[in-house]
Amino acid sequence: MNARKIFDLHAVPLPDLTGKSVLITGAGRGIGLMLAGLLAESGAQVFAGIKDGSPEEISRQMPAVTVLDLDVTEPSSIAAAVQTVKDKAGKLDALVNNAGSISPIGHVDKIDSDAFGRVFDVNVVGMHRMILACLPMLEASQGVIVNAGTGAATTPMEGWTAYCSSKAAARMLTQMCQMELGARGVQSFFIGIPPTDTAMQGEIREAGLNDISKIPQEQLVDPAIPASVMAWLCGPDARKLDECLLDTRDDFFQDMARAAMN
């Protein structure tokens, strides 16, 4: 059995993002790296913030993408990255908060509280830092915030106390952004991502603490699928959506994907 039979998921059509500027966090590998390429293919001016990964290799593969050194836990790093966007693009139409951490993986009584807090610093506080830093430009462009989500935000998973708890907080942060920033023209989305073939999934597989860890690598979702959905959410048609809590597996996206294949 392959991933397509388990999940039956397909990539959605890419939007036309000509003239748009997009900043992605966690773009050094996996879904974030794939998303940078798709956004560039869609015509966007892309700023790929990376903490892990090779900036030289990314620049070689995607010369149209501006690679930024970006650590969402460091305010000075965020300020420098946002200033580069201002200097090079003069505006920002979409912020994609893709940076995330799942470690420490372990039972609630076995994980260190300081390590627990560090996951929140990336998955929640880092997201908030990015939103605040980018908000003036996003307001000016009537832009969009796309936050990488997961079903673990609403479903407890053995060994994922830090991840589930922090992603639940990120989910609520997205809802608060939509409530309080939506009236100012900034739209927010939290997009659920299924088990995907990334380095994070490798950590999950190695820990072996729940059913997700038992999924063979060849049965995982291709990163291009959630990346395509995130790219679509940066486009103009997404502005017609009222709901901010979405999932790659939603019929809305998969019907769109299948229609494009016919």
mmCIF file with all atom_site columns, C-alpha atoms in Angstrom, residues 6-167:
data_model
loop_
_atom_site.group_PDB
_atom_site.id
_atom_site.type_symbol
_atom_site.label_atom_id
_atom_site.label_alt_id
_atom_site.label_comp_id
_atom_site.label_asym_id
_atom_site.label_entity_id
_atom_site.label_seq_id
_atom_site.pdbx_PDB_ins_code
_atom_site.Cartn_x
_atom_site.Cartn_y
_atom_site.Cartn_z
_atom_site.occupancy
_atom_site.B_iso_or_equiv
_atom_site.pdbx_formal_charge
_atom_site.auth_seq_id
_atom_site.auth_comp_id
_atom_site.auth_asym_id
_atom_site.auth_atom_id
_atom_site.pdbx_PDB_model_num
ATOM 1   C CA . ILE A 1 6   ? -3.724 5.721  2.497   1.00 0.00 ? 6   ILE A CA 1
ATOM 2   C CA . PHE A 1 7   ? -4.319 9.444  2.106   1.00 0.00 ? 7   PHE A CA 1
ATOM 3   C CA . ASP A 1 8   ? -5.595 9.804  -1.503  1.00 0.00 ? 8   ASP A CA 1
ATOM 4   C CA . LEU A 1 9   ? -4.163 13.322 -1.663  1.00 0.00 ? 9   LEU A CA 1
ATOM 5   C CA . HIS A 1 10  ? -3.082 15.406 -4.622  1.00 0.00 ? 10  HIS A CA 1
ATOM 6   C CA . ALA A 1 11  ? -1.423 18.771 -5.155  1.00 0.00 ? 11  ALA A CA 1
ATOM 7   C CA . VAL A 1 12  ? -3.730 21.687 -5.882  1.00 0.00 ? 12  VAL A CA 1
ATOM 8   C CA . PRO A 1 13  ? -3.175 24.076 -8.830  1.00 0.00 ? 13  PRO A CA 1
ATOM 9   C CA . LEU A 1 14  ? -0.750 26.896 -8.137  1.00 0.00 ? 14  LEU A CA 1
ATOM 10  C CA . PRO A 1 15  ? -2.108 30.447 -8.020  1.00 0.00 ? 15  PRO A CA 1
ATOM 11  C CA . ASP A 1 16  ? -0.777 33.349 -10.051 1.00 0.00 ? 16  ASP A CA 1
ATOM 12  C CA . LEU A 1 17  ? 1.341  35.317 -7.595  1.00 0.00 ? 17  LEU A CA 1
ATOM 13  C CA . THR A 1 18  ? 3.006  37.643 -10.058 1.00 0.00 ? 18  THR A CA 1
ATOM 14  C CA . GLY A 1 19  ? 3.962  40.842 -8.277  1.00 0.00 ? 19  GLY A CA 1
ATOM 15  C CA . LYS A 1 20  ? 3.391  39.377 -4.809  1.00 0.00 ? 20  LYS A CA 1
ATOM 16  C CA . SER A 1 21  ? 6.057  39.046 -2.124  1.00 0.00 ? 21  SER A CA 1
ATOM 17  C CA . VAL A 1 22  ? 6.090  36.151 0.343   1.00 0.00 ? 22  VAL A CA 1
ATOM 18  C CA . LEU A 1 23  ? 8.226  35.435 3.408   1.00 0.00 ? 23  LEU A CA 1
ATOM 19  C CA . ILE A 1 24  ? 8.527  31.830 4.627   1.00 0.00 ? 24  ILE A CA 1
ATOM 20  C CA . THR A 1 25  ? 10.038 30.652 7.903   1.00 0.00 ? 25  THR A CA 1
ATOM 21  C CA . GLY A 1 26  ? 11.542 27.174 8.213   1.00 0.00 ? 26  GLY A CA 1
ATOM 22  C CA . ALA A 1 27  ? 12.314 27.092 4.490   1.00 0.00 ? 27  ALA A CA 1
ATOM 23  C CA . GLY A 1 28  ? 15.597 25.219 4.682   1.00 0.00 ? 28  GLY A CA 1
ATOM 24  C CA . ARG A 1 29  ? 14.145 21.776 4.078   1.00 0.00 ? 29  ARG A CA 1
ATOM 25  C CA . GLY A 1 30  ? 10.983 19.716 3.742   1.00 0.00 ? 30  GLY A CA 1
ATOM 26  C CA . ILE A 1 31  ? 7.677  21.455 3.116   1.00 0.00 ? 31  ILE A CA 1
ATOM 27  C CA . GLY A 1 32  ? 9.156  24.941 3.523   1.00 0.00 ? 32  GLY A CA 1
ATOM 28  C CA . LEU A 1 33  ? 11.833 24.338 0.904   1.00 0.00 ? 33  LEU A CA 1
ATOM 29  C CA . MET A 1 34  ? 9.289  22.829 -1.479  1.00 0.00 ? 34  MET A CA 1
ATOM 30  C CA . LEU A 1 35  ? 6.973  25.786 -0.876  1.00 0.00 ? 35  LEU A CA 1
ATOM 31  C CA . ALA A 1 36  ? 9.720  28.286 -1.733  1.00 0.00 ? 36  ALA A CA 1
ATOM 32  C CA . GLY A 1 37  ? 10.129 26.631 -5.118  1.00 0.00 ? 37  GLY A CA 1
ATOM 33  C CA . LEU A 1 38  ? 6.396  26.504 -5.815  1.00 0.00 ? 38  LEU A CA 1
ATOM 34  C CA . LEU A 1 39  ? 5.924  30.150 -4.882  1.00 0.00 ? 39  LEU A CA 1
ATOM 35  C CA . ALA A 1 40  ? 8.773  31.190 -7.160  1.00 0.00 ? 40  ALA A CA 1
ATOM 36  C CA . GLU A 1 41  ? 7.215  29.093 -9.925  1.00 0.00 ? 41  GLU A CA 1
ATOM 37  C CA . SER A 1 42  ? 3.973  30.997 -9.317  1.00 0.00 ? 42  SER A CA 1
ATOM 38  C CA . GLY A 1 43  ? 5.704  34.309 -9.973  1.00 0.00 ? 43  GLY A CA 1
ATOM 39  C CA . ALA A 1 44  ? 6.124  35.518 -6.394  1.00 0.00 ? 44  ALA A CA 1
ATOM 40  C CA . GLN A 1 45  ? 9.155  37.311 -5.023  1.00 0.00 ? 45  GLN A CA 1
ATOM 41  C CA . VAL A 1 46  ? 10.147 34.759 -2.398  1.00 0.00 ? 46  VAL A CA 1
ATOM 42  C CA . PHE A 1 47  ? 12.114 35.264 0.807   1.00 0.00 ? 47  PHE A CA 1
ATOM 43  C CA . ALA A 1 48  ? 13.135 31.917 2.296   1.00 0.00 ? 48  ALA A CA 1
ATOM 44  C CA . GLY A 1 49  ? 14.030 32.187 5.967   1.00 0.00 ? 49  GLY A CA 1
ATOM 45  C CA . ILE A 1 50  ? 16.209 29.309 7.086   1.00 0.00 ? 50  ILE A CA 1
ATOM 46  C CA . LYS A 1 51  ? 17.892 28.214 10.293  1.00 0.00 ? 51  LYS A CA 1
ATOM 47  C CA . ASP A 1 52  ? 18.696 24.666 9.154   1.00 0.00 ? 52  ASP A CA 1
ATOM 48  C CA . GLY A 1 53  ? 19.834 23.850 5.655   1.00 0.00 ? 53  GLY A CA 1
ATOM 49  C CA . SER A 1 54  ? 22.378 25.078 3.143   1.00 0.00 ? 54  SER A CA 1
ATOM 50  C CA . PRO A 1 55  ? 21.799 28.629 1.886   1.00 0.00 ? 55  PRO A CA 1
ATOM 51  C CA . GLU A 1 56  ? 24.310 28.113 -0.920  1.00 0.00 ? 56  GLU A CA 1
ATOM 52  C CA . GLU A 1 57  ? 22.543 24.977 -2.131  1.00 0.00 ? 57  GLU A CA 1
ATOM 53  C CA . ILE A 1 58  ? 19.121 26.616 -1.974  1.00 0.00 ? 58  ILE A CA 1
ATOM 54  C CA . SER A 1 59  ? 20.403 29.641 -3.894  1.00 0.00 ? 59  SER A CA 1
ATOM 55  C CA . ARG A 1 60  ? 21.959 27.341 -6.499  1.00 0.00 ? 60  ARG A CA 1
ATOM 56  C CA . GLN A 1 61  ? 18.721 25.384 -6.958  1.00 0.00 ? 61  GLN A CA 1
ATOM 57  C CA . MET A 1 62  ? 16.438 28.435 -6.832  1.00 0.00 ? 62  MET A CA 1
ATOM 58  C CA . PRO A 1 63  ? 18.368 31.535 -7.909  1.00 0.00 ? 63  PRO A CA 1
ATOM 59  C CA . ALA A 1 64  ? 15.207 33.668 -7.925  1.00 0.00 ? 64  ALA A CA 1
ATOM 60  C CA . VAL A 1 65  ? 14.665 33.052 -4.200  1.00 0.00 ? 65  VAL A CA 1
ATOM 61  C CA . THR A 1 66  ? 16.250 35.349 -1.614  1.00 0.00 ? 66  THR A CA 1
ATOM 62  C CA . VAL A 1 67  ? 17.632 33.210 1.211   1.00 0.00 ? 67  VAL A CA 1
ATOM 63  C CA . LEU A 1 68  ? 17.616 34.785 4.677   1.00 0.00 ? 68  LEU A CA 1
ATOM 64  C CA . ASP A 1 69  ? 19.280 33.690 7.906   1.00 0.00 ? 69  ASP A CA 1
ATOM 65  C CA . LEU A 1 70  ? 16.221 33.549 10.168  1.00 0.00 ? 70  LEU A CA 1
ATOM 66  C CA . ASP A 1 71  ? 15.793 32.156 13.668  1.00 0.00 ? 71  ASP A CA 1
ATOM 67  C CA . VAL A 1 72  ? 12.258 32.796 14.943  1.00 0.00 ? 72  VAL A CA 1
ATOM 68  C CA . THR A 1 73  ? 13.460 32.605 18.551  1.00 0.00 ? 73  THR A CA 1
ATOM 69  C CA . GLU A 1 74  ? 15.827 35.579 18.053  1.00 0.00 ? 74  GLU A CA 1
ATOM 70  C CA . PRO A 1 75  ? 14.229 39.047 17.722  1.00 0.00 ? 75  PRO A CA 1
ATOM 71  C CA . SER A 1 76  ? 17.379 40.515 16.136  1.00 0.00 ? 76  SER A CA 1
ATOM 72  C CA . SER A 1 77  ? 17.363 37.789 13.469  1.00 0.00 ? 77  SER A CA 1
ATOM 73  C CA . ILE A 1 78  ? 13.705 38.497 12.717  1.00 0.00 ? 78  ILE A CA 1
ATOM 74  C CA . ALA A 1 79  ? 14.306 42.245 12.526  1.00 0.00 ? 79  ALA A CA 1
ATOM 75  C CA . ALA A 1 80  ? 17.170 41.780 10.056  1.00 0.00 ? 80  ALA A CA 1
ATOM 76  C CA . ALA A 1 81  ? 15.130 39.422 7.864   1.00 0.00 ? 81  ALA A CA 1
ATOM 77  C CA . VAL A 1 82  ? 12.106 41.730 7.783   1.00 0.00 ? 82  VAL A CA 1
ATOM 78  C CA . GLN A 1 83  ? 14.341 44.699 6.957   1.00 0.00 ? 83  GLN A CA 1
ATOM 79  C CA . THR A 1 84  ? 15.716 42.771 3.981   1.00 0.00 ? 84  THR A CA 1
ATOM 80  C CA . VAL A 1 85  ? 12.157 42.195 2.739   1.00 0.00 ? 85  VAL A CA 1
ATOM 81  C CA . LYS A 1 86  ? 11.480 45.929 3.072   1.00 0.00 ? 86  LYS A CA 1
ATOM 82  C CA . ASP A 1 87  ? 14.681 46.852 1.258   1.00 0.00 ? 87  ASP A CA 1
ATOM 83  C CA . LYS A 1 88  ? 14.284 44.371 -1.607  1.00 0.00 ? 88  LYS A CA 1
ATOM 84  C CA . ALA A 1 89  ? 10.508 44.236 -2.091  1.00 0.00 ? 89  ALA A CA 1
ATOM 85  C CA . GLY A 1 90  ? 9.167  47.278 -0.298  1.00 0.00 ? 90  GLY A CA 1
ATOM 86  C CA . LYS A 1 91  ? 6.111  45.289 0.768   1.00 0.00 ? 91  LYS A CA 1
ATOM 87  C CA . LEU A 1 92  ? 4.896  41.917 2.018   1.00 0.00 ? 92  LEU A CA 1
ATOM 88  C CA . ASP A 1 93  ? 1.759  40.194 0.758   1.00 0.00 ? 93  ASP A CA 1
ATOM 89  C CA . ALA A 1 94  ? 2.012  36.878 2.617   1.00 0.00 ? 94  ALA A CA 1
ATOM 90  C CA . LEU A 1 95  ? 3.769  35.516 5.696   1.00 0.00 ? 95  LEU A CA 1
ATOM 91  C CA . VAL A 1 96  ? 4.035  31.735 5.949   1.00 0.00 ? 96  VAL A CA 1
ATOM 92  C CA . ASN A 1 97  ? 4.908  30.574 9.458   1.00 0.00 ? 97  ASN A CA 1
ATOM 93  C CA . ASN A 1 98  ? 6.293  27.146 8.625   1.00 0.00 ? 98  ASN A CA 1
ATOM 94  C CA . ALA A 1 99  ? 9.105  26.868 11.187  1.00 0.00 ? 99  ALA A CA 1
ATOM 95  C CA . GLY A 1 100 ? 8.317  24.213 13.777  1.00 0.00 ? 100 GLY A CA 1
ATOM 96  C CA . SER A 1 101 ? 9.784  21.763 16.249  1.00 0.00 ? 101 SER A CA 1
ATOM 97  C CA . ILE A 1 102 ? 8.502  18.451 17.607  1.00 0.00 ? 102 ILE A CA 1
ATOM 98  C CA . SER A 1 103 ? 11.287 17.750 20.122  1.00 0.00 ? 103 SER A CA 1
ATOM 99  C CA . PRO A 1 104 ? 11.309 16.745 22.892  1.00 0.00 ? 104 PRO A CA 1
ATOM 100 C CA . ILE A 1 105 ? 9.363  13.591 22.102  1.00 0.00 ? 105 ILE A CA 1
ATOM 101 C CA . GLY A 1 106 ? 8.498  11.663 25.245  1.00 0.00 ? 106 GLY A CA 1
ATOM 102 C CA . HIS A 1 107 ? 5.848  10.992 27.839  1.00 0.00 ? 107 HIS A CA 1
ATOM 103 C CA . VAL A 1 108 ? 4.608  13.969 29.817  1.00 0.00 ? 108 VAL A CA 1
ATOM 104 C CA . ASP A 1 109 ? 6.365  12.901 33.033  1.00 0.00 ? 109 ASP A CA 1
ATOM 105 C CA . LYS A 1 110 ? 9.674  12.263 31.274  1.00 0.00 ? 110 LYS A CA 1
ATOM 106 C CA . ILE A 1 111 ? 10.285 15.445 29.297  1.00 0.00 ? 111 ILE A CA 1
ATOM 107 C CA . ASP A 1 112 ? 12.251 18.370 30.669  1.00 0.00 ? 112 ASP A CA 1
ATOM 108 C CA . SER A 1 113 ? 10.191 21.502 31.354  1.00 0.00 ? 113 SER A CA 1
ATOM 109 C CA . ASP A 1 114 ? 12.814 23.816 29.872  1.00 0.00 ? 114 ASP A CA 1
ATOM 110 C CA . ALA A 1 115 ? 12.853 21.752 26.665  1.00 0.00 ? 115 ALA A CA 1
ATOM 111 C CA . PHE A 1 116 ? 9.045  21.865 26.728  1.00 0.00 ? 116 PHE A CA 1
ATOM 112 C CA . GLY A 1 117 ? 9.251  25.652 26.856  1.00 0.00 ? 117 GLY A CA 1
ATOM 113 C CA . ARG A 1 118 ? 11.688 25.804 23.941  1.00 0.00 ? 118 ARG A CA 1
ATOM 114 C CA . VAL A 1 119 ? 9.139  24.112 21.668  1.00 0.00 ? 119 VAL A CA 1
ATOM 115 C CA . PHE A 1 120 ? 6.635  26.828 22.558  1.00 0.00 ? 120 PHE A CA 1
ATOM 116 C CA . ASP A 1 121 ? 9.301  29.437 21.789  1.00 0.00 ? 121 ASP A CA 1
ATOM 117 C CA . VAL A 1 122 ? 9.460  28.148 18.215  1.00 0.00 ? 122 VAL A CA 1
ATOM 118 C CA . ASN A 1 123 ? 5.905  26.954 17.536  1.00 0.00 ? 123 ASN A CA 1
ATOM 119 C CA . VAL A 1 124 ? 3.958  29.707 19.283  1.00 0.00 ? 124 VAL A CA 1
ATOM 120 C CA . VAL A 1 125 ? 6.060  32.637 20.474  1.00 0.00 ? 125 VAL A CA 1
ATOM 121 C CA . GLY A 1 126 ? 8.171  32.556 17.316  1.00 0.00 ? 126 GLY A CA 1
ATOM 122 C CA . MET A 1 127 ? 5.013  32.676 15.240  1.00 0.00 ? 127 MET A CA 1
ATOM 123 C CA . HIS A 1 128 ? 3.799  35.646 17.254  1.00 0.00 ? 128 HIS A CA 1
ATOM 124 C CA . ARG A 1 129 ? 7.152  37.417 16.868  1.00 0.00 ? 129 ARG A CA 1
ATOM 125 C CA . MET A 1 130 ? 6.961  37.015 13.105  1.00 0.00 ? 130 MET A CA 1
ATOM 126 C CA . ILE A 1 131 ? 3.392  38.275 12.941  1.00 0.00 ? 131 ILE A CA 1
ATOM 127 C CA . LEU A 1 132 ? 4.212  41.402 14.946  1.00 0.00 ? 132 LEU A CA 1
ATOM 128 C CA . ALA A 1 133 ? 7.331  42.136 12.900  1.00 0.00 ? 133 ALA A CA 1
ATOM 129 C CA . CYS A 1 134 ? 5.505  41.721 9.577   1.00 0.00 ? 134 CYS A CA 1
ATOM 130 C CA . LEU A 1 135 ? 2.169  43.239 10.522  1.00 0.00 ? 135 LEU A CA 1
ATOM 131 C CA . PRO A 1 136 ? 2.790  46.807 9.290   1.00 0.00 ? 136 PRO A CA 1
ATOM 132 C CA . MET A 1 137 ? 3.633  45.532 5.801   1.00 0.00 ? 137 MET A CA 1
ATOM 133 C CA . LEU A 1 138 ? 0.809  42.984 5.850   1.00 0.00 ? 138 LEU A CA 1
ATOM 134 C CA . GLU A 1 139 ? -1.699 45.652 6.823   1.00 0.00 ? 139 GLU A CA 1
ATOM 135 C CA . ALA A 1 140 ? -0.468 47.932 4.061   1.00 0.00 ? 140 ALA A CA 1
ATOM 136 C CA . SER A 1 141 ? -0.924 45.184 1.463   1.00 0.00 ? 141 SER A CA 1
ATOM 137 C CA . GLN A 1 142 ? -4.105 43.708 2.997   1.00 0.00 ? 142 GLN A CA 1
ATOM 138 C CA . GLY A 1 143 ? -2.122 40.487 3.125   1.00 0.00 ? 143 GLY A CA 1
ATOM 139 C CA . VAL A 1 144 ? -2.383 37.004 4.548   1.00 0.00 ? 144 VAL A CA 1
ATOM 140 C CA . ILE A 1 145 ? -0.816 34.914 7.305   1.00 0.00 ? 145 ILE A CA 1
ATOM 141 C CA . VAL A 1 146 ? -0.547 31.166 6.670   1.00 0.00 ? 146 VAL A CA 1
ATOM 142 C CA . ASN A 1 147 ? 0.371  29.095 9.727   1.00 0.00 ? 147 ASN A CA 1
ATOM 143 C CA . ALA A 1 148 ? 1.512  25.485 9.337   1.00 0.00 ? 148 ALA A CA 1
ATOM 144 C CA . GLY A 1 149 ? -0.818 23.291 11.379  1.00 0.00 ? 149 GLY A CA 1
ATOM 145 C CA . THR A 1 150 ? -1.463 19.669 12.213  1.00 0.00 ? 150 THR A CA 1
ATOM 146 C CA . GLY A 1 151 ? -4.198 17.367 13.408  1.00 0.00 ? 151 GLY A CA 1
ATOM 147 C CA . ALA A 1 152 ? -2.113 17.045 16.572  1.00 0.00 ? 152 ALA A CA 1
ATOM 148 C CA . ALA A 1 153 ? -3.418 20.483 17.541  1.00 0.00 ? 153 ALA A CA 1
ATOM 149 C CA . THR A 1 154 ? -6.736 18.857 18.431  1.00 0.00 ? 154 THR A CA 1
ATOM 150 C CA . THR A 1 155 ? -5.833 15.174 18.909  1.00 0.00 ? 155 THR A CA 1
ATOM 151 C CA . PRO A 1 156 ? -3.564 13.994 21.754  1.00 0.00 ? 156 PRO A CA 1
ATOM 152 C CA . MET A 1 157 ? -0.809 11.699 20.513  1.00 0.00 ? 157 MET A CA 1
ATOM 153 C CA . GLU A 1 158 ? 1.334  9.559  22.797  1.00 0.00 ? 158 GLU A CA 1
ATOM 154 C CA . GLY A 1 159 ? 4.773  11.080 23.275  1.00 0.00 ? 159 GLY A CA 1
ATOM 155 C CA . TRP A 1 160 ? 3.897  14.397 21.671  1.00 0.00 ? 160 TRP A CA 1
ATOM 156 C CA . THR A 1 161 ? 3.039  16.459 24.757  1.00 0.00 ? 161 THR A CA 1
ATOM 157 C CA . ALA A 1 162 ? 5.212  19.375 23.643  1.00 0.00 ? 162 ALA A CA 1
ATOM 158 C CA . TYR A 1 163 ? 4.132  19.277 20.016  1.00 0.00 ? 163 TYR A CA 1
ATOM 159 C CA . CYS A 1 164 ? 0.406  18.766 20.597  1.00 0.00 ? 164 CYS A CA 1
ATOM 160 C CA . SER A 1 165 ? 0.255  21.435 23.301  1.00 0.00 ? 165 SER A CA 1
ATOM 161 C CA . SER A 1 166 ? 2.203  24.031 21.328  1.00 0.00 ? 166 SER A CA 1
ATOM 162 C CA . LYS A 1 167 ? 0.321  23.415 18.098  1.00 0.00 ? 167 LYS A CA 1
#
